[in-house]
Amino acid sequence: MKDCEALIIGGSAGSLDVLLKVLPGLSPALSFPIIIVVHRKHGADSLLPELLSGRTSLIVKEIDEKEPILAGTIYIAPSDYHTLIEKDKSFSLDYSEKINYSRPAIDATFQTAAEVYKTKLVCLLLSGSNSDGVNGLISVKAWGGITAIQDPATAQVSYMPQQAAIHAKIDYTLRIEDMTEFINLLS
Amino acid sequence: MSQELSVITDEQVEILLADLLEHYGYDFTGYSKASIKRRILRLYSLDKQVSFAEFRYTINNDTTYFKRFVEQITVNVTEMFRDPGFFKTLRDVVLPKLGTYPFIRIWLAGCSTGEEAYSISIILKELNLLHKSLIYATDLNPVVLEKAAQGMFAMSQMKQYSENYILSGGAKDFSSYYTANYSLAKFSDDLKSRLIFSTHNLVSDHSFNEFQLILCRNVLIYFDRDLQHKVLNLFDESLEGLGYLALGSKETLDFSPLSKNYKRVPAEKIWRKVS
């Protein structure tokens, strides 16, 4: 697990609380980037990076198109665009159809990252009320990456991690209080 | 999309793009790869293609399918008054300034199915500027332009569009602009009277006029940096002094050498050419 090159966290309803609990304990010297893709209402744009940056000493920023992906930075997917990972490890944004009624779609980021980072990718799917992210986790597994979900029993809305547990092969099922340590150990 | 491992490799994507350039003169080689690959994979599974070889053969030899291919790999998602704050700034700041000119020429590049063109037309009409304006709405894809020229959009979208319209500063009854025709809303012909729909390929075609306002929103995100610079230069050549350039909410002029000649309109992705 020490050779993690990127961690992507996907979530929907009930995932913000988890992030607020997990971020404060993160090591300030993470050797990989964290990319956060959460469903939220269009227009609430600048609020999330601001909210999360108050909880960590790591750099938190909203993704700009074509931006290179750097270690030690927490990137937030902008609302109303899909975030895709390019082969040269940069972001591109995409305003195509919603997937699973969602834009950003967690699947789009997981799937494009799976092909780029292969065995060096870790994807974590949190609380949520639809099945976005499940196909993404299946792809991550197919390309040799590591899959993790929030323990559905600890999720405000258990449907999303539960669907992942049914349809994808999950390597780690994590309680909220164990997530910080899990992430720090990837470094 | 449910494919686990991609059924089309990066190399095969390159082959398809080279084919399109060679056979049809469409150059997608400067497009961002992740996005175009997703579009190609989506079409491949949507049309239940069985092998890459057959898929490639059909694109190269069946012009009807080639049209479908171009239509499907380019993104045509759009809406009326998308990002209402942007349209409010057009209404309150940009268009009143241009309203002092005897004639207003606007280029809407990458207009897709026309939702933005009709939105601008509505604002111009409400500002009493439509009669002295011309909006050139262009796209590389003739199929979406045909749809744009009809001015008919899904009735199911009207609630959302009406909300956007009001948030953008519109004060009229939005439904006064269209007539309901079963599941379609047909926008009135006077909104269309100053719209010219035409094909234009930002990658390969040249400037065709001088404009006071150019809008190109959510097109540059699909281009790599080199192509972005090229297209921004094309816009610069096509824009009169003191004219405005409007980009999508995540796009910027900041990384272009041109940016020193432009001044940003506060809070929106709109730049004014100052030298």
Short mmCIF file of C-alpha atoms in Angstrom, two decimals:
data_model
loop_
_atom_site.label_atom_id
_atom_site.label_comp_id
_atom_site.label_asym_id
_atom_site.label_seq_id
_atom_site.Cartn_x
_atom_site.Cartn_y
_atom_site.Cartn_z
CA MET A 1 0.00 0.00 0.00
CA LYS A 2 2.98 2.30 0.42
CA ASP A 3 3.12 3.09 -3.26
CA CYS A 4 -0.25 4.88 -3.42
CA GLU A 5 -0.10 7.55 -6.11
CA ALA A 6 -3.58 8.96 -5.68
CA LEU A 7 -6.50 8.63 -3.29
CA ILE A 8 -9.94 9.49 -4.61
CA ILE A 9 -12.84 9.85 -2.21
CA GLY A 10 -16.38 9.78 -3.57
CA GLY A 11 -19.51 10.53 -1.61
CA SER A 12 -23.02 11.83 -1.67
CA ALA A 13 -25.66 12.40 0.99
CA GLY A 14 -24.08 12.13 4.43
CA SER A 15 -20.49 12.24 3.20
CA LEU A 16 -19.61 15.79 4.20
CA ASP A 17 -19.77 14.97 7.91
CA VAL A 18 -17.36 12.12 7.33
CA LEU A 19 -14.88 14.38 5.53
CA LEU A 20 -15.08 16.94 8.32
CA LYS A 21 -14.17 14.24 10.82
CA VAL A 22 -11.43 12.58 8.76
CA LEU A 23 -9.50 15.57 7.42
CA PRO A 24 -8.22 17.12 10.66
CA GLY A 25 -6.04 14.12 11.52
CA LEU A 26 -4.36 13.78 8.14
CA SER A 27 -0.60 13.92 8.04
CA PRO A 28 0.62 17.27 6.62
CA ALA A 29 3.23 15.34 4.62
CA LEU A 30 1.06 13.07 2.48
CA SER A 31 3.02 11.63 -0.43
CA PHE A 32 0.01 11.57 -2.77
CA PRO A 33 -2.92 13.83 -3.76
CA ILE A 34 -6.46 13.39 -2.43
CA ILE A 35 -9.21 14.04 -4.95
CA ILE A 36 -12.68 14.54 -3.50
CA VAL A 37 -15.77 14.08 -5.66
CA VAL A 38 -18.99 14.76 -3.77
CA HIS A 39 -22.44 15.39 -5.13
CA ARG A 40 -23.76 18.80 -4.24
CA LYS A 41 -26.10 21.40 -5.53
CA HIS A 42 -24.87 23.51 -8.44
CA GLY A 43 -24.07 27.01 -7.30
CA ALA A 44 -22.68 26.14 -3.87
CA ASP A 45 -19.32 26.26 -5.61
CA SER A 46 -16.72 28.03 -3.51
CA LEU A 47 -18.14 26.97 -0.15
CA LEU A 48 -16.84 23.43 0.03
CA PRO A 49 -13.08 24.09 -0.46
CA GLU A 50 -13.34 26.89 2.08
CA LEU A 51 -15.16 24.70 4.56
CA LEU A 52 -12.69 21.84 4.20
CA SER A 53 -9.54 23.97 4.21
CA GLY A 54 -10.43 25.09 7.72
CA ARG A 55 -10.02 21.48 8.86
CA THR A 56 -6.54 20.62 7.57
CA SER A 57 -3.10 22.09 7.07
CA LEU A 58 -2.92 20.52 3.61
CA ILE A 59 -3.64 22.73 0.62
CA VAL A 60 -7.32 22.46 -0.35
CA LYS A 61 -8.41 23.80 -3.71
CA GLU A 62 -11.10 23.46 -6.29
CA ILE A 63 -9.88 21.80 -9.47
CA ASP A 64 -9.00 23.99 -12.46
CA GLU A 65 -9.14 22.43 -15.91
CA LYS A 66 -5.76 21.13 -17.19
CA GLU A 67 -4.25 21.52 -13.72
CA PRO A 68 -1.39 19.09 -12.97
CA ILE A 69 -2.15 16.76 -10.04
CA LEU A 70 0.34 17.28 -7.21
CA ALA A 71 1.05 15.28 -4.06
CA GLY A 72 0.03 16.73 -0.70
CA THR A 73 -2.90 18.64 -2.13
CA ILE A 74 -6.60 18.03 -1.57
CA TYR A 75 -8.54 18.70 -4.77
CA ILE A 76 -12.28 19.28 -4.80
CA ALA A 77 -14.20 18.44 -7.98
CA PRO A 78 -16.21 21.50 -9.07
CA SER A 79 -19.97 21.22 -9.12
CA ASP A 80 -21.75 20.68 -12.44
CA TYR A 81 -18.70 19.31 -14.29
CA HIS A 82 -17.31 15.79 -14.48
CA THR A 83 -13.69 15.55 -13.40
CA LEU A 84 -11.57 13.26 -15.58
CA ILE A 85 -7.97 12.19 -15.06
CA GLU A 86 -5.62 12.45 -18.03
CA LYS A 87 -2.76 10.08 -18.74
CA ASP A 88 -0.20 12.83 -18.01
CA LYS A 89 -1.73 13.11 -14.51
CA SER A 90 -3.61 16.31 -15.01
CA PHE A 91 -7.31 17.08 -14.68
CA SER A 92 -9.73 17.76 -17.45
CA LEU A 93 -13.28 18.90 -16.91
CA ASP A 94 -16.21 17.74 -18.93
CA TYR A 95 -19.74 19.07 -19.22
CA SER A 96 -21.41 16.02 -20.72
CA GLU A 97 -24.59 14.21 -19.71
CA LYS A 98 -25.22 13.49 -16.07
CA ILE A 99 -24.34 9.95 -15.02
CA ASN A 100 -26.45 8.35 -12.29
CA TYR A 101 -28.33 11.69 -12.23
CA SER A 102 -25.08 13.26 -11.08
CA ARG A 103 -22.55 15.78 -12.34
CA PRO A 104 -19.89 15.43 -11.07
CA ALA A 105 -20.21 11.66 -11.33
CA ILE A 106 -17.95 9.64 -9.07
CA ASP A 107 -17.88 6.88 -11.70
CA ALA A 108 -16.29 9.19 -14.29
CA THR A 109 -13.40 10.11 -12.01
CA PHE A 110 -12.86 6.59 -10.63
CA GLN A 111 -12.90 5.03 -14.11
CA THR A 112 -10.54 7.46 -15.80
CA ALA A 113 -8.18 7.35 -12.79
CA ALA A 114 -8.26 3.53 -12.75
CA GLU A 115 -6.64 3.42 -16.20
CA VAL A 116 -4.02 6.03 -15.33
CA TYR A 117 -2.86 4.97 -11.85
CA LYS A 118 -3.65 1.24 -12.16
CA THR A 119 -2.26 -0.59 -9.07
CA LYS A 120 -1.26 2.67 -7.40
CA LEU A 121 -4.78 4.00 -7.01
CA VAL A 122 -6.93 3.85 -3.87
CA CYS A 123 -10.62 4.74 -4.13
CA LEU A 124 -12.88 5.21 -1.12
CA LEU A 125 -16.66 5.43 -1.44
CA LEU A 126 -18.63 7.07 1.38
CA SER A 127 -22.25 7.48 2.43
CA GLY A 128 -24.83 8.21 -0.27
CA SER A 129 -28.26 7.48 -1.62
CA ASN A 130 -27.56 6.34 -5.18
CA SER A 131 -25.20 3.89 -6.81
CA ASP A 132 -22.75 6.35 -8.37
CA GLY A 133 -19.22 5.10 -7.81
CA VAL A 134 -20.07 1.40 -7.91
CA ASN A 135 -19.13 0.92 -11.58
CA GLY A 136 -16.08 3.02 -10.90
CA LEU A 137 -14.95 0.71 -8.11
CA ILE A 138 -15.43 -2.29 -10.41
CA SER A 139 -13.08 -0.62 -12.93
CA VAL A 140 -10.56 0.26 -10.22
CA LYS A 141 -10.45 -3.40 -9.22
CA ALA A 142 -10.14 -4.53 -12.84
CA TRP A 143 -7.07 -2.32 -13.31
CA GLY A 144 -5.50 -3.60 -10.08
CA GLY A 145 -6.25 -0.69 -7.75
CA ILE A 146 -7.44 -0.80 -4.15
CA THR A 147 -11.10 -0.32 -3.22
CA ALA A 148 -12.49 0.82 0.10
CA ILE A 149 -15.92 1.79 1.38
CA GLN A 150 -17.34 3.40 4.44
CA ASP A 151 -18.80 0.70 6.66
CA PRO A 152 -22.50 0.95 5.71
CA ALA A 153 -23.41 0.54 9.38
CA THR A 154 -21.68 3.88 10.11
CA ALA A 155 -23.10 5.72 7.08
CA GLN A 156 -25.87 8.28 7.40
CA VAL A 157 -27.21 6.86 4.14
CA SER A 158 -25.95 3.33 3.65
CA TYR A 159 -27.21 2.64 0.10
CA MET A 160 -24.09 3.71 -1.82
CA PRO A 161 -21.44 1.75 0.12
CA GLN A 162 -23.88 -1.15 0.40
CA GLN A 163 -24.33 -1.32 -3.40
CA ALA A 164 -20.55 -1.21 -3.75
CA ALA A 165 -20.19 -4.11 -1.32
CA ILE A 166 -22.70 -6.16 -3.34
CA HIS A 167 -21.39 -5.45 -6.85
CA ALA A 168 -17.67 -4.71 -6.52
CA LYS A 169 -14.85 -6.50 -4.81
CA ILE A 170 -14.01 -4.35 -1.78
CA ASP A 171 -10.62 -4.56 -0.10
CA TYR A 172 -11.37 -2.47 2.99
CA THR A 173 -14.55 -1.63 4.87
CA LEU A 174 -13.78 1.28 7.16
CA ARG A 175 -15.48 2.86 10.13
CA ILE A 176 -15.26 6.66 10.22
CA GLU A 177 -12.85 6.64 13.16
CA ASP A 178 -10.43 4.37 11.28
CA MET A 179 -10.31 6.32 8.03
CA THR A 180 -7.71 8.92 9.03
CA GLU A 181 -5.23 6.27 10.06
CA PHE A 182 -5.97 4.26 6.91
CA ILE A 183 -5.16 7.28 4.74
CA ASN A 184 -2.03 8.25 6.69
CA LEU A 185 -0.72 4.70 6.34
CA LEU A 186 -0.93 4.94 2.53
CA SER A 187 1.86 7.51 2.69
CA MET B 1 -20.90 2.80 -18.81
CA SER B 2 -20.26 -0.54 -17.29
CA GLN B 3 -17.13 -1.70 -19.09
CA GLU B 4 -14.59 -2.78 -16.52
CA LEU B 5 -11.45 -2.74 -18.60
CA SER B 6 -11.60 -0.42 -21.58
CA VAL B 7 -12.54 -2.23 -24.76
CA ILE B 8 -10.77 0.47 -26.75
CA THR B 9 -7.15 1.30 -26.03
CA ASP B 10 -5.50 4.71 -26.19
CA GLU B 11 -3.69 3.62 -29.35
CA GLN B 12 -7.01 2.72 -30.99
CA VAL B 13 -8.38 6.15 -30.09
CA GLU B 14 -5.38 7.68 -31.87
CA ILE B 15 -6.08 5.52 -34.92
CA LEU B 16 -9.71 6.69 -35.08
CA LEU B 17 -8.70 10.33 -34.75
CA ALA B 18 -6.12 9.94 -37.51
CA ASP B 19 -8.79 8.33 -39.73
CA LEU B 20 -11.21 11.21 -39.18
CA LEU B 21 -8.57 13.71 -40.18
CA GLU B 22 -7.51 11.76 -43.24
CA HIS B 23 -10.95 10.73 -44.54
CA TYR B 24 -13.12 13.64 -43.49
CA GLY B 25 -10.84 16.53 -42.59
CA TYR B 26 -12.12 16.69 -39.01
CA ASP B 27 -9.21 17.30 -36.66
CA PHE B 28 -9.82 16.09 -33.11
CA THR B 29 -6.15 15.49 -32.34
CA GLY B 30 -5.92 18.59 -30.11
CA TYR B 31 -8.84 17.47 -27.95
CA SER B 32 -8.34 16.33 -24.34
CA LYS B 33 -7.87 12.59 -24.47
CA ALA B 34 -9.76 11.40 -21.39
CA SER B 35 -12.96 13.07 -22.47
CA ILE B 36 -12.88 11.98 -26.11
CA LYS B 37 -12.05 8.43 -25.10
CA ARG B 38 -15.04 8.35 -22.78
CA ARG B 39 -17.28 9.61 -25.59
CA ILE B 40 -15.96 6.97 -27.97
CA LEU B 41 -16.43 4.20 -25.39
CA ARG B 42 -19.93 5.45 -24.68
CA LEU B 43 -20.88 5.28 -28.36
CA TYR B 44 -19.23 1.90 -28.78
CA SER B 45 -21.33 0.38 -26.02
CA LEU B 46 -24.48 2.37 -26.92
CA ASP B 47 -24.40 0.99 -30.48
CA LYS B 48 -23.42 -2.49 -29.31
CA GLN B 49 -20.35 -2.58 -31.52
CA VAL B 50 -18.73 -5.98 -31.50
CA SER B 51 -15.14 -5.22 -32.45
CA PHE B 52 -12.87 -2.27 -32.90
CA ALA B 53 -12.10 -3.31 -36.49
CA GLU B 54 -15.77 -3.26 -37.44
CA PHE B 55 -16.39 0.01 -35.59
CA ARG B 56 -13.48 1.63 -37.43
CA TYR B 57 -14.59 0.25 -40.79
CA THR B 58 -18.13 1.57 -40.33
CA ILE B 59 -16.95 5.06 -39.37
CA ASN B 60 -14.68 5.22 -42.41
CA ASN B 61 -17.10 3.82 -44.97
CA ASP B 62 -20.61 4.73 -43.85
CA THR B 63 -21.09 8.51 -44.01
CA THR B 64 -24.37 8.32 -42.10
CA TYR B 65 -22.63 6.58 -39.25
CA PHE B 66 -19.74 9.01 -39.47
CA LYS B 67 -22.23 11.85 -38.87
CA ARG B 68 -23.59 10.01 -35.87
CA PHE B 69 -20.05 9.47 -34.62
CA VAL B 70 -19.21 13.19 -34.78
CA GLU B 71 -22.52 14.10 -33.19
CA GLN B 72 -21.95 11.66 -30.35
CA ILE B 73 -18.29 12.29 -29.56
CA THR B 74 -18.79 16.04 -29.37
CA VAL B 75 -20.58 17.14 -26.23
CA ASN B 76 -23.89 18.84 -26.97
CA VAL B 77 -25.23 19.29 -23.46
CA THR B 78 -26.49 22.83 -22.92
CA GLU B 79 -29.36 24.73 -21.37
CA MET B 80 -31.09 28.12 -21.54
CA PHE B 81 -29.69 30.82 -19.26
CA ARG B 82 -27.14 28.40 -17.86
CA ASP B 83 -25.28 30.09 -14.96
CA PRO B 84 -27.91 32.80 -14.46
CA GLY B 85 -25.36 35.17 -12.88
CA PHE B 86 -23.47 35.19 -16.15
CA PHE B 87 -26.57 36.15 -18.13
CA LYS B 88 -27.43 38.80 -15.54
CA THR B 89 -24.04 40.42 -16.17
CA LEU B 90 -24.65 40.26 -19.93
CA ARG B 91 -28.01 41.96 -19.38
CA ASP B 92 -26.89 44.58 -16.85
CA VAL B 93 -23.32 45.40 -17.91
CA VAL B 94 -22.20 44.09 -21.29
CA LEU B 95 -25.15 44.50 -23.64
CA PRO B 96 -26.13 48.01 -22.42
CA LYS B 97 -22.55 49.12 -23.25
CA LEU B 98 -22.81 47.55 -26.70
CA GLY B 99 -26.27 49.09 -27.04
CA THR B 100 -24.66 52.48 -27.64
CA TYR B 101 -23.24 51.14 -30.94
CA PRO B 102 -25.26 51.52 -34.14
CA PHE B 103 -25.06 47.78 -34.74
CA ILE B 104 -24.10 44.79 -32.60
CA ARG B 105 -22.45 41.68 -34.05
CA ILE B 106 -22.26 38.67 -31.75
CA TRP B 107 -20.53 35.34 -32.36
CA LEU B 108 -21.71 32.37 -30.34
CA ALA B 109 -19.06 29.72 -31.03
CA GLY B 110 -19.98 26.11 -30.22
CA CYS B 111 -23.68 26.93 -30.03
CA SER B 112 -24.75 23.27 -30.03
CA THR B 113 -28.56 22.94 -30.14
CA GLY B 114 -29.12 26.69 -29.75
CA GLU B 115 -30.37 27.14 -26.18
CA GLU B 116 -27.88 29.94 -25.48
CA ALA B 117 -28.60 31.66 -28.80
CA TYR B 118 -32.29 31.96 -27.93
CA SER B 119 -31.41 33.09 -24.40
CA ILE B 120 -29.30 35.95 -25.78
CA SER B 121 -32.00 36.80 -28.27
CA ILE B 122 -34.53 37.11 -25.44
CA ILE B 123 -32.28 39.48 -23.49
CA LEU B 124 -31.59 41.60 -26.58
CA LYS B 125 -35.30 41.83 -27.23
CA GLU B 126 -36.02 42.93 -23.67
CA LEU B 127 -33.28 45.57 -23.92
CA ASN B 128 -34.83 46.70 -27.21
CA LEU B 129 -31.59 45.90 -29.07
CA LEU B 130 -32.58 42.84 -31.05
CA HIS B 131 -33.54 44.79 -34.19
CA LYS B 132 -30.00 46.16 -34.51
CA SER B 133 -28.16 42.96 -33.58
CA LEU B 134 -26.98 39.92 -35.49
CA ILE B 135 -26.05 36.71 -33.70
CA TYR B 136 -23.87 34.29 -35.64
CA ALA B 137 -24.32 30.96 -33.90
CA THR B 138 -21.84 28.35 -35.11
CA ASP B 139 -20.96 24.75 -34.43
CA LEU B 140 -18.82 22.19 -36.22
CA ASN B 141 -21.69 19.74 -36.18
CA PRO B 142 -24.44 20.27 -38.81
CA VAL B 143 -26.87 17.93 -37.04
CA VAL B 144 -27.12 20.10 -33.91
CA LEU B 145 -27.42 23.25 -36.05
CA GLU B 146 -30.51 21.84 -37.76
CA LYS B 147 -32.06 21.33 -34.37
CA ALA B 148 -31.00 24.81 -33.26
CA ALA B 149 -32.64 26.41 -36.29
CA GLN B 150 -35.98 24.82 -35.38
CA GLY B 151 -36.08 26.60 -32.03
CA MET B 152 -37.94 23.78 -30.34
CA PHE B 153 -36.90 22.49 -26.95
CA ALA B 154 -38.34 19.89 -24.60
CA MET B 155 -41.35 21.13 -22.68
CA SER B 156 -40.04 19.22 -19.66
CA GLN B 157 -37.10 21.65 -19.44
CA MET B 158 -39.22 24.80 -19.30
CA LYS B 159 -39.63 24.91 -15.53
CA GLN B 160 -35.85 24.88 -15.06
CA TYR B 161 -35.29 27.40 -17.88
CA SER B 162 -37.94 29.70 -16.49
CA GLU B 163 -36.22 29.64 -13.09
CA ASN B 164 -32.86 30.35 -14.74
CA TYR B 165 -34.45 33.20 -16.71
CA ILE B 166 -35.83 34.84 -13.57
CA LEU B 167 -32.50 34.43 -11.73
CA SER B 168 -30.77 36.08 -14.69
CA GLY B 169 -32.88 39.19 -14.24
CA GLY B 170 -35.77 38.38 -16.55
CA ALA B 171 -39.00 40.00 -15.44
CA LYS B 172 -41.49 38.77 -18.03
CA ASP B 173 -43.61 35.67 -18.05
CA PHE B 174 -41.16 33.22 -19.63
CA SER B 175 -43.96 31.21 -21.23
CA SER B 176 -44.85 34.23 -23.38
CA TYR B 177 -41.79 33.39 -25.52
CA TYR B 178 -42.98 29.98 -26.69
CA THR B 179 -46.02 28.01 -27.63
CA ALA B 180 -46.49 24.54 -26.24
CA ASN B 181 -46.70 21.90 -28.90
CA TYR B 182 -47.27 18.55 -27.21
CA SER B 183 -43.92 17.74 -25.59
CA LEU B 184 -42.10 20.60 -27.33
CA ALA B 185 -41.89 24.31 -26.65
CA LYS B 186 -41.60 26.25 -29.91
CA PHE B 187 -39.90 29.62 -29.48
CA SER B 188 -41.38 32.57 -31.35
CA ASP B 189 -40.07 33.44 -34.79
CA ASP B 190 -39.07 37.00 -33.94
CA LEU B 191 -36.42 35.59 -31.56
CA LYS B 192 -35.05 33.71 -34.53
CA SER B 193 -35.11 36.68 -36.90
CA ARG B 194 -31.64 37.92 -35.98
CA LEU B 195 -30.02 34.49 -35.55
CA ILE B 196 -27.79 33.02 -38.24
CA PHE B 197 -26.87 29.37 -37.75
CA SER B 198 -23.84 28.13 -39.63
CA THR B 199 -21.11 25.51 -39.44
CA HIS B 200 -17.71 26.68 -38.30
CA ASN B 201 -14.87 24.51 -37.07
CA LEU B 202 -12.76 26.28 -34.46
CA VAL B 203 -9.85 23.93 -35.16
CA SER B 204 -9.56 24.49 -38.89
CA ASP B 205 -11.66 27.50 -39.99
CA HIS B 206 -10.62 31.13 -40.00
CA SER B 207 -12.11 34.31 -38.68
CA PHE B 208 -15.14 35.38 -40.73
CA ASN B 209 -16.11 38.79 -39.34
CA GLU B 210 -15.44 41.35 -36.62
CA PHE B 211 -17.54 41.14 -33.50
CA GLN B 212 -18.28 43.20 -30.41
CA LEU B 213 -19.10 40.12 -28.35
CA ILE B 214 -17.86 36.54 -28.67
CA LEU B 215 -19.25 33.80 -26.44
CA CYS B 216 -17.65 30.38 -26.29
CA ARG B 217 -18.63 28.58 -23.12
CA ASN B 218 -17.56 25.07 -22.22
CA VAL B 219 -15.80 24.37 -25.49
CA LEU B 220 -12.19 25.17 -24.56
CA ILE B 221 -12.27 22.66 -21.68
CA TYR B 222 -12.21 19.92 -24.32
CA PHE B 223 -9.07 21.26 -26.01
CA ASP B 224 -5.45 20.81 -25.00
CA ARG B 225 -3.41 23.90 -24.12
CA ASP B 226 -1.97 24.37 -27.63
CA LEU B 227 -5.37 24.25 -29.26
CA GLN B 228 -6.78 26.55 -26.57
CA HIS B 229 -4.11 29.15 -27.43
CA LYS B 230 -4.84 28.79 -31.12
CA VAL B 231 -8.58 29.30 -30.66
CA LEU B 232 -8.10 32.22 -28.25
CA ASN B 233 -5.97 33.86 -30.95
CA LEU B 234 -8.75 33.30 -33.45
CA PHE B 235 -11.19 35.03 -31.07
CA ASP B 236 -8.75 37.88 -30.52
CA GLU B 237 -8.47 38.41 -34.30
CA SER B 238 -12.25 38.39 -34.55
CA LEU B 239 -12.92 40.82 -31.73
CA GLU B 240 -13.07 44.60 -32.15
CA GLY B 241 -11.33 46.88 -29.67
CA LEU B 242 -13.43 47.25 -26.50
CA GLY B 243 -15.31 44.09 -27.47
CA TYR B 244 -16.08 41.33 -24.98
CA LEU B 245 -15.06 37.68 -24.81
CA ALA B 246 -17.12 35.35 -22.61
CA LEU B 247 -15.93 31.88 -21.55
CA GLY B 248 -17.37 29.05 -19.44
CA SER B 249 -17.32 29.13 -15.66
CA LYS B 250 -14.18 26.98 -15.40
CA GLU B 251 -12.32 28.47 -18.38
CA THR B 252 -9.89 31.35 -18.32
CA LEU B 253 -7.83 33.72 -20.42
CA ASP B 254 -5.28 34.05 -17.60
CA PHE B 255 -2.71 31.61 -19.02
CA SER B 256 -2.76 33.15 -22.47
CA PRO B 257 -0.20 35.75 -23.60
CA LEU B 258 -3.26 37.68 -24.79
CA SER B 259 -4.47 38.29 -21.26
CA LYS B 260 -2.45 41.50 -20.93
CA ASN B 261 -4.65 43.05 -23.60
CA TYR B 262 -7.84 42.25 -21.74
CA LYS B 263 -9.54 43.45 -18.58
CA ARG B 264 -11.78 41.10 -16.66
CA VAL B 265 -15.36 42.05 -15.87
CA PRO B 266 -15.57 41.42 -12.09
CA ALA B 267 -17.05 38.14 -10.85
CA GLU B 268 -17.73 36.64 -14.30
CA LYS B 269 -15.64 34.90 -16.95
CA ILE B 270 -15.96 37.86 -19.28
CA TRP B 271 -13.00 39.85 -20.58
CA ARG B 272 -12.98 43.20 -22.39
CA LYS B 273 -10.39 43.88 -25.06
CA VAL B 274 -8.67 47.08 -24.02
CA SER B 275 -5.77 47.25 -26.47
#
